[in-house]
Structure formats: structure tokens, C-alpha cells
Coordinates of C-alpha atoms and ligand atoms in Angstrom, one line a residue:
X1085 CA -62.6 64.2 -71.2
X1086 CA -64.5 62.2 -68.8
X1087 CA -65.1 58.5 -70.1
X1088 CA -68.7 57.1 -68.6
X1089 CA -68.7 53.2 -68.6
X1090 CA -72.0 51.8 -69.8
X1091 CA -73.4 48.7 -67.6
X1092 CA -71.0 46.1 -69.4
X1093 CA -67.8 48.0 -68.8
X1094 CA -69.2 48.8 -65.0
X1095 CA -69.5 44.9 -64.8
X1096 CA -66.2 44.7 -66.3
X1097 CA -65.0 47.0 -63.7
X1098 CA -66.3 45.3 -60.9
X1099 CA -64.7 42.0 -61.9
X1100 CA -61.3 43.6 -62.1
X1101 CA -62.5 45.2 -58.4
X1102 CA -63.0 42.6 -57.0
X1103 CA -59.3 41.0 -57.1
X1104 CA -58.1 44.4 -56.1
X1105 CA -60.6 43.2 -53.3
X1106 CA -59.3 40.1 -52.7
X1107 CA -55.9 40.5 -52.5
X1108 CA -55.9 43.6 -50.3
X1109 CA -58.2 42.0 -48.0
X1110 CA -55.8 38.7 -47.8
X1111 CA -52.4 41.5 -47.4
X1112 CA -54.0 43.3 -44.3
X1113 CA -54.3 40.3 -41.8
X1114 CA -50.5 39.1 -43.0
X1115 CA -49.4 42.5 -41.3
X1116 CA -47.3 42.3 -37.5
X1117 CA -44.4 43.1 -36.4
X1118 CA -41.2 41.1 -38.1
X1119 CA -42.6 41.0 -41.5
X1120 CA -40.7 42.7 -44.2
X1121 CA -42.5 45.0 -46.2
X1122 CA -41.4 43.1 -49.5
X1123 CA -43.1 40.0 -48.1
X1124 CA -46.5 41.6 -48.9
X1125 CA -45.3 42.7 -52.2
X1126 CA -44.5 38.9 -53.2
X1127 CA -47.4 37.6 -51.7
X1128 CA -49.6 40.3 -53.4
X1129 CA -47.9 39.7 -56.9
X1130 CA -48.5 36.1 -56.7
X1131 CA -51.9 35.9 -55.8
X1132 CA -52.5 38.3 -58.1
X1133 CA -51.3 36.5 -61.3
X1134 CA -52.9 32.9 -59.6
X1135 CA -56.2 35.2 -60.1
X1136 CA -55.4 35.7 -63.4
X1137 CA -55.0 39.8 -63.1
X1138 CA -51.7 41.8 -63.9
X1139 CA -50.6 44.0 -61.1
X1140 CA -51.2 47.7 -61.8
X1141 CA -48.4 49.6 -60.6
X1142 CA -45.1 47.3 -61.3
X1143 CA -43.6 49.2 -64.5
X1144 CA -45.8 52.0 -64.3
X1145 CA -43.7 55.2 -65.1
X1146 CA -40.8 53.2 -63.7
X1147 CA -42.6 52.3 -60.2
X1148 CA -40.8 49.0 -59.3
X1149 CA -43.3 46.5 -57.7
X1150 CA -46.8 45.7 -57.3
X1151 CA -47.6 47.2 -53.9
X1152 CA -46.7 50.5 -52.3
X1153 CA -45.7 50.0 -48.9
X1154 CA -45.6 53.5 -47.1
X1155 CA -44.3 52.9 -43.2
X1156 CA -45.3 56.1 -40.8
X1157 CA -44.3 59.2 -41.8
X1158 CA -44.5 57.9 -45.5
X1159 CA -47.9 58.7 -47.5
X1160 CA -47.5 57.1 -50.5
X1161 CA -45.3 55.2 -53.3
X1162 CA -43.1 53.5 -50.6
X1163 CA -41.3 51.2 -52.0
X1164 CA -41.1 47.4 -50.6
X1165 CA -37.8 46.5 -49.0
X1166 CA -36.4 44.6 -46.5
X1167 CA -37.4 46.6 -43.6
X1168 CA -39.1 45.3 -41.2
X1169 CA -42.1 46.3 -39.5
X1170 CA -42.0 47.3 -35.9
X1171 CA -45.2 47.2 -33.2
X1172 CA -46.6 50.9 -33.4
X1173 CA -46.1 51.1 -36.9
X1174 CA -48.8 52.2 -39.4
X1175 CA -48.6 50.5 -42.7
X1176 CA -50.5 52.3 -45.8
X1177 CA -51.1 49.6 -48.5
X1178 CA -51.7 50.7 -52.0
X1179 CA -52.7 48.0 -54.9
X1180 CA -54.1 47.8 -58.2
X1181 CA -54.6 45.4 -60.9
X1182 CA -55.4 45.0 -64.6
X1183 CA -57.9 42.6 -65.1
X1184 CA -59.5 42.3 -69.1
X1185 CA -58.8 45.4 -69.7
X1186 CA -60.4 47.2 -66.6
X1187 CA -58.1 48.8 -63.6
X1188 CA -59.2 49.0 -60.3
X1189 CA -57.0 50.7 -57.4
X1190 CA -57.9 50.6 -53.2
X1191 CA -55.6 51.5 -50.3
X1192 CA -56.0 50.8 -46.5
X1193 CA -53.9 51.9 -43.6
X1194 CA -53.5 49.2 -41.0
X1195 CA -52.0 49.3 -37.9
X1196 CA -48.6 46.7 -37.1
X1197 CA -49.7 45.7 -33.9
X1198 CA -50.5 48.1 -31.1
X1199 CA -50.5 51.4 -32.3
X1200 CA -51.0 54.9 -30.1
X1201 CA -54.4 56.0 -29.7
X1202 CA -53.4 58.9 -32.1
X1203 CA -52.1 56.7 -34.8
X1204 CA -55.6 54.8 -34.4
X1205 CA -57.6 57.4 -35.0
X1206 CA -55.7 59.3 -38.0
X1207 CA -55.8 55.3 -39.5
X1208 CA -60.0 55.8 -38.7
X1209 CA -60.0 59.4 -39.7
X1210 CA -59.0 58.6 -43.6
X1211 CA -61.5 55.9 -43.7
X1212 CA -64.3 57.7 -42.4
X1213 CA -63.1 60.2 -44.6
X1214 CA -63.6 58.5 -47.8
X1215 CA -67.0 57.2 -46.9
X1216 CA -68.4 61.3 -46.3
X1217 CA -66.7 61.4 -49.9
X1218 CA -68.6 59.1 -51.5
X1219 CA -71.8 60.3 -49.7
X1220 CA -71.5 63.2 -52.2
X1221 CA -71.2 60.7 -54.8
X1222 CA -75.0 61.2 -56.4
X1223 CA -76.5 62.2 -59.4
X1224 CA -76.9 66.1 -59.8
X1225 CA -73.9 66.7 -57.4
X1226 CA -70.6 68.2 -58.6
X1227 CA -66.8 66.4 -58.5
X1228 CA -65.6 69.1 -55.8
X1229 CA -68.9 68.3 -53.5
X1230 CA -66.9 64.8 -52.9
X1231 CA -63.4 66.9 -51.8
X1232 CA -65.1 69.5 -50.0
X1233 CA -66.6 66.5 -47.9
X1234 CA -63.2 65.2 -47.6
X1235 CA -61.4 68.1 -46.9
X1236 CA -64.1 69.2 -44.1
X1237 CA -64.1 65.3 -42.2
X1238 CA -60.3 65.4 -42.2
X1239 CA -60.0 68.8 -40.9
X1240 CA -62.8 68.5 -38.5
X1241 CA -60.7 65.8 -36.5
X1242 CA -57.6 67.8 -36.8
X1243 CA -55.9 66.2 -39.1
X1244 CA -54.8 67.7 -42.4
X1245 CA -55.2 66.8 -46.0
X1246 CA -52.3 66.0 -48.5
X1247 CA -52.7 68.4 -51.4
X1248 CA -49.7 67.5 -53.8
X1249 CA -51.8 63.9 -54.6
X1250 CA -54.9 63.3 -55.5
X1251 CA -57.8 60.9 -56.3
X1252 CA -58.9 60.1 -60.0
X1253 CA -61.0 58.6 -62.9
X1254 CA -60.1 55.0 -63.4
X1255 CA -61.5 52.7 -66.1
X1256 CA -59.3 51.1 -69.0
X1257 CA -56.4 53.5 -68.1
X1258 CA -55.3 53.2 -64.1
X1259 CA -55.8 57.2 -64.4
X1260 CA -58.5 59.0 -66.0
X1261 CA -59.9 62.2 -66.0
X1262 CA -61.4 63.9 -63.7
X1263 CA -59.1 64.5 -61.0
X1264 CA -60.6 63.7 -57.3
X1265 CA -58.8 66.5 -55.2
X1266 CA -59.1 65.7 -51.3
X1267 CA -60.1 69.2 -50.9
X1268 CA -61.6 72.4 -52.2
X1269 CA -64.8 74.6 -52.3
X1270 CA -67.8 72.4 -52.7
X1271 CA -70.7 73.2 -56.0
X1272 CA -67.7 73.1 -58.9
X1273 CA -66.4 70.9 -61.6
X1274 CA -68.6 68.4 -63.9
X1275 CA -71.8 67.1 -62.8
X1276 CA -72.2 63.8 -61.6
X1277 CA -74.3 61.1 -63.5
X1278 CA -74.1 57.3 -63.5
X1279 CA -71.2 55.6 -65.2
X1280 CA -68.2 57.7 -63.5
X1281 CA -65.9 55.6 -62.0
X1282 CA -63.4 57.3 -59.6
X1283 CA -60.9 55.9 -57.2
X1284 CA -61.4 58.4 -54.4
X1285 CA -58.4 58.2 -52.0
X1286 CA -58.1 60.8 -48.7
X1287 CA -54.0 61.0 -48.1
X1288 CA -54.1 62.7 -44.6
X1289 CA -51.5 63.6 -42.1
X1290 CA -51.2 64.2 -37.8
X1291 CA -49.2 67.1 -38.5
X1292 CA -48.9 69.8 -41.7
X1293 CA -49.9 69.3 -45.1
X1294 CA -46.3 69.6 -46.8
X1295 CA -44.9 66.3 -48.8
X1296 CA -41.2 65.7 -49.5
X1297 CA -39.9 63.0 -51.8
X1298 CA -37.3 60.5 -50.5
X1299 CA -33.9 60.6 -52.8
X1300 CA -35.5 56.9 -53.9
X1301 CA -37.6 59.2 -56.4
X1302 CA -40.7 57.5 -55.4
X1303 CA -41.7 58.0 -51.5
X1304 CA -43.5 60.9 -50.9
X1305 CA -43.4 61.5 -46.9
X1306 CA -44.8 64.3 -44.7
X1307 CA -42.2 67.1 -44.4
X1308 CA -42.7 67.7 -40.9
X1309 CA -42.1 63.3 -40.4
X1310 CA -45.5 63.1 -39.2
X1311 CA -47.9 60.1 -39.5
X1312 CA -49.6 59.6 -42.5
X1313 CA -52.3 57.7 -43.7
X1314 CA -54.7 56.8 -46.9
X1315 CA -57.2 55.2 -48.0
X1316 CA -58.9 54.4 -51.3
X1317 CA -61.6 52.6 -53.5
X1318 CA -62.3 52.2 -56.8
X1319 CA -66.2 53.4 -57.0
X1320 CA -68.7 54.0 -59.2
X1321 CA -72.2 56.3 -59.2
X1322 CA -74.5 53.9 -61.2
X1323 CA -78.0 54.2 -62.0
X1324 CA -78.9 53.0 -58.5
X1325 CA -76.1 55.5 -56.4
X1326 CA -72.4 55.1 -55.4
X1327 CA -71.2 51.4 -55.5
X1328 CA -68.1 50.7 -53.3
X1329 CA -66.4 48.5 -56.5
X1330 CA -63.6 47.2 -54.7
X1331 CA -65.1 46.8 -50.9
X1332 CA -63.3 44.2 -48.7
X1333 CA -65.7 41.6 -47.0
X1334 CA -64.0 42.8 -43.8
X1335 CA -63.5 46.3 -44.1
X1336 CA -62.7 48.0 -40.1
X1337 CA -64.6 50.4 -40.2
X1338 CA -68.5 50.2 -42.1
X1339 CA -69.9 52.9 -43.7
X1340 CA -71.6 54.9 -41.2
X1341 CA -69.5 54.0 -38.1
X1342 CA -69.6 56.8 -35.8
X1343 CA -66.7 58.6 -34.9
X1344 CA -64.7 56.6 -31.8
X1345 CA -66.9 54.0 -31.3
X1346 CA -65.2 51.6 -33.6
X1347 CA -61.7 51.8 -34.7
X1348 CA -59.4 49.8 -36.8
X1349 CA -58.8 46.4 -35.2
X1350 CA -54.9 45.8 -34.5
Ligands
MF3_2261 N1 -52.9 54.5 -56.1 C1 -51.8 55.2 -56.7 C2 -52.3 56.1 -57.8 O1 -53.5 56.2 -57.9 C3 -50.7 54.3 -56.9 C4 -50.1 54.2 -58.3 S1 -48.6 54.9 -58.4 C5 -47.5 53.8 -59.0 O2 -51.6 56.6 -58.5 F1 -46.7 54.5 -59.7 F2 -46.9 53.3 -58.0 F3 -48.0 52.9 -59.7
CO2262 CO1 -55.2 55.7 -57.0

């Protein structure tokens, strides 16, 4: 069953968004080359609990610490260690936070230095992505219009779309109902109407499709080692259309940005 949220719990939701906000926003400038990826993890879990939020994901099902750190070929659930990032790396950071009893969940690829013009346009292509998503995000549409747009931004770049994961409701539990596939035919599932909340979140990769999972139980990497990237927002469709709940002040790329005129800055 899918749980609307009236206006106060929307509010609520935005509150607890805008942490997620905050602290991903703060995460992304600390990456270069020489940082361990733990270091974000402590920084994250700090500034988290300073803002008076609990982070999401440490404890959940076992997951070991507030931010996933996925490095390269990684797409998701990496888990923060001492390794250390090296220039031409890209870095997918995925956070989320309980905050009065509202979750919100956002992801952002970001590139350790100088990257290759390839890794800098797969890191682009999830983004833009996500936005032709949440352009489908309006009353009267249907869930699978929003993966259908997905599916067809990813794969019109030539990248593919990670299949095994997928987006979700959020609300007072970090995952709700409906699932948010990243692809599939468009004109199916529920109907859309104001007081959904999703966190929509492309997982897209340079080369196949297929996921393995590391021996650590949690990292889910591209079979064929290639780059991965993600990226994710907690949203909302209100009374007034989609609302980007947990948007950075200094997101790369807008909403809108056309395709390689503006990148992701290193
Ligand atoms: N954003 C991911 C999700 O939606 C991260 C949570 S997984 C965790 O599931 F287990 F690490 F918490
Ligand atoms: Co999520």
C-alpha cells in the first residue's frame, strides 16, 4: 500500500530533506585525491548528529556506517574504508537520515579530481537522468511513466541501466511502497497524485547491466568492472507538481541543463 503524506508530514519530510541536503552538499567539495573514503563517513556521521538527525543507513539490515562510498566500478553499498581515493576516480555518495520521524535519502556521483571525458559524462548522464524522471512526476501520470523516462535518457547516451536495484517510496520507513524501477514500459502501475514521496535514484553503468556482489556482502559492482554511477533525491508530487525535497544549493548540473554543455565540475 502506498502511504500519501498530507501537507504536515510533506513539511515534516522536507525538514528531514533538508539535512540529507546539507550534509551531502558539505561531503561532495571534501572529495580529492588522498582522502580515505571513511573520512567522509565520519564527517557525515558527525554533522549529522550536530544537526540533530540520526543517520539512515548505519544498522540498517546489518549495513555498517552512515554513508555508502561506491569507488568506480562499484554502484552501490560500498562500504567506507581506508582506501584512498586516487585522481580519475568517480566516487558515488549515498546518505540518508532520520529526522522526527521522517527519512529522506539522496545520492550524487562526483568526480576525484580529473576524470576521463567518459567518466564525466556517465557522472552527467545519471543526473540528467533523474531530472527526465521527475519530469513524469505529475498528477494523472503513472509510476512506470518516471522509469520509462529513465530507462530511455540512460540508454539514449549509451549507457545502461542497473536493473537488480531500484528507487522507492520513502516517508516514515527509509522504504516504502511503490517501488521506482529505473526502467520499463511507460502507462503502468498506480496513478500519481500529490502526497507520494519517492526517492527516485538512476544506478547506471559505461558497460552491461549485470551486478555482482563483493564477498563483503554489501558492494554491489558492475560484473563487467565497468564505471558506475547514481544519483538520487528524495521527492515529492504536491499539489503544486514534483518538489526536489532534498536539492543541494549547489547541485552540477540544474534541471534542464542540456546535454554536454555543462558537466559536473571536478
Ligand atoms: N539509498 C539506498 C537505498 O535506498 C541506501 C540504503 S542501503 C543501506 O536503499 F543498507 F546501506 F542502508
Ligand atoms: Co534510496
Amino acid at each position: 500500500m502506498i502511504t500519501f503524506k498530507s501537507a504536515a508530514e510533506l513539511e515534516g519530510m522536507r525538514q528531514s530533506s533538508r539535512i540529507v541536503a546539507a550534509v551531502l552538499g558539505e561531503l561532495g567539495p571534501l572529495v580529492r585525491p588522498g582522502l580515505r573514503t571513511r573520512d567522509l563517513d565520519l564527517y557525515a556521521e558527525k554533522r549529522t548528529r550536530e544537526l540533530g538527525a540520526v543517520p539512515a543507513f548505519k544498522g540498517y539490515r546489518g549495513y555498517p556506517a552512515s554513508v555508502c562510498v561506491s569507488v568506480n566500478e562499484e554502484i552501490i553499498h560500498g562500504i567506507p574504508s581506508g582506501r584512498i581515493l586516487q585522481e580519475g576516480d568517480v566516487v558515488s555518495l549515498d546518505f540518508g537520515v532520520l529526522y522526527e520521524g521522517f527519512y529522506s535519502d539522496s545520492a550524487v556521483t562526483v568526480p576525484v579530481g580529473r576524470v576521463t571525458a567518459d567518466a564525466a559524462r556517465l557522472i552527467a548522464a545519471a543526473e540528467r537522468a533523474f531530472f527526465k524522471g521527475l519530469a513524469e512526476l505529475r498528477e494523472g501520470r503513472r509510476l512506470s511513466d518516471v522509469s520509462a523516462a529513465i530507462q530511455a535518457s540512460v540508454e539514449s547516451e549509451g549507457f545502461s541501466v542497473i536493473r537488480q536495484f531500484v528507487g522507492h517510496g520513502i516517508g516514515r520507513a527509509l522504504h516504502e511502497e511503490p517501488q521506482v524501477p529505473n526502467f520499463g514500459a511507460p502507462g503502468r502501475g498506480p496513478k500519481l497524485r500529490p502526497g507520494l514521496t519517492l526517492a527516485i535514484e538512476p544506478m547506471i553503468a559505461a558497460g552491461g547491466p549485470e551486478v555482482e556482489v563483493l564477498e563483503d556482502g554489501w558492494t554491489a559492482v558492475t560484473r563487467d568492472r565497468s564505471l558506475a554511477a547514481h544519483f538520487e533525491h528524495t521527492v515529492a508530487l504536491t499539489e503544486d507538481g514534483p518538489e526536489v525535497l532534498s536539492e543541494r544549493a549547489h547541485a552540477a548540473v540544474r534541471r534542464g541543463a542540456p546535454a554536454d554543455k555543462e558537466g559536473p565540475h571536478a
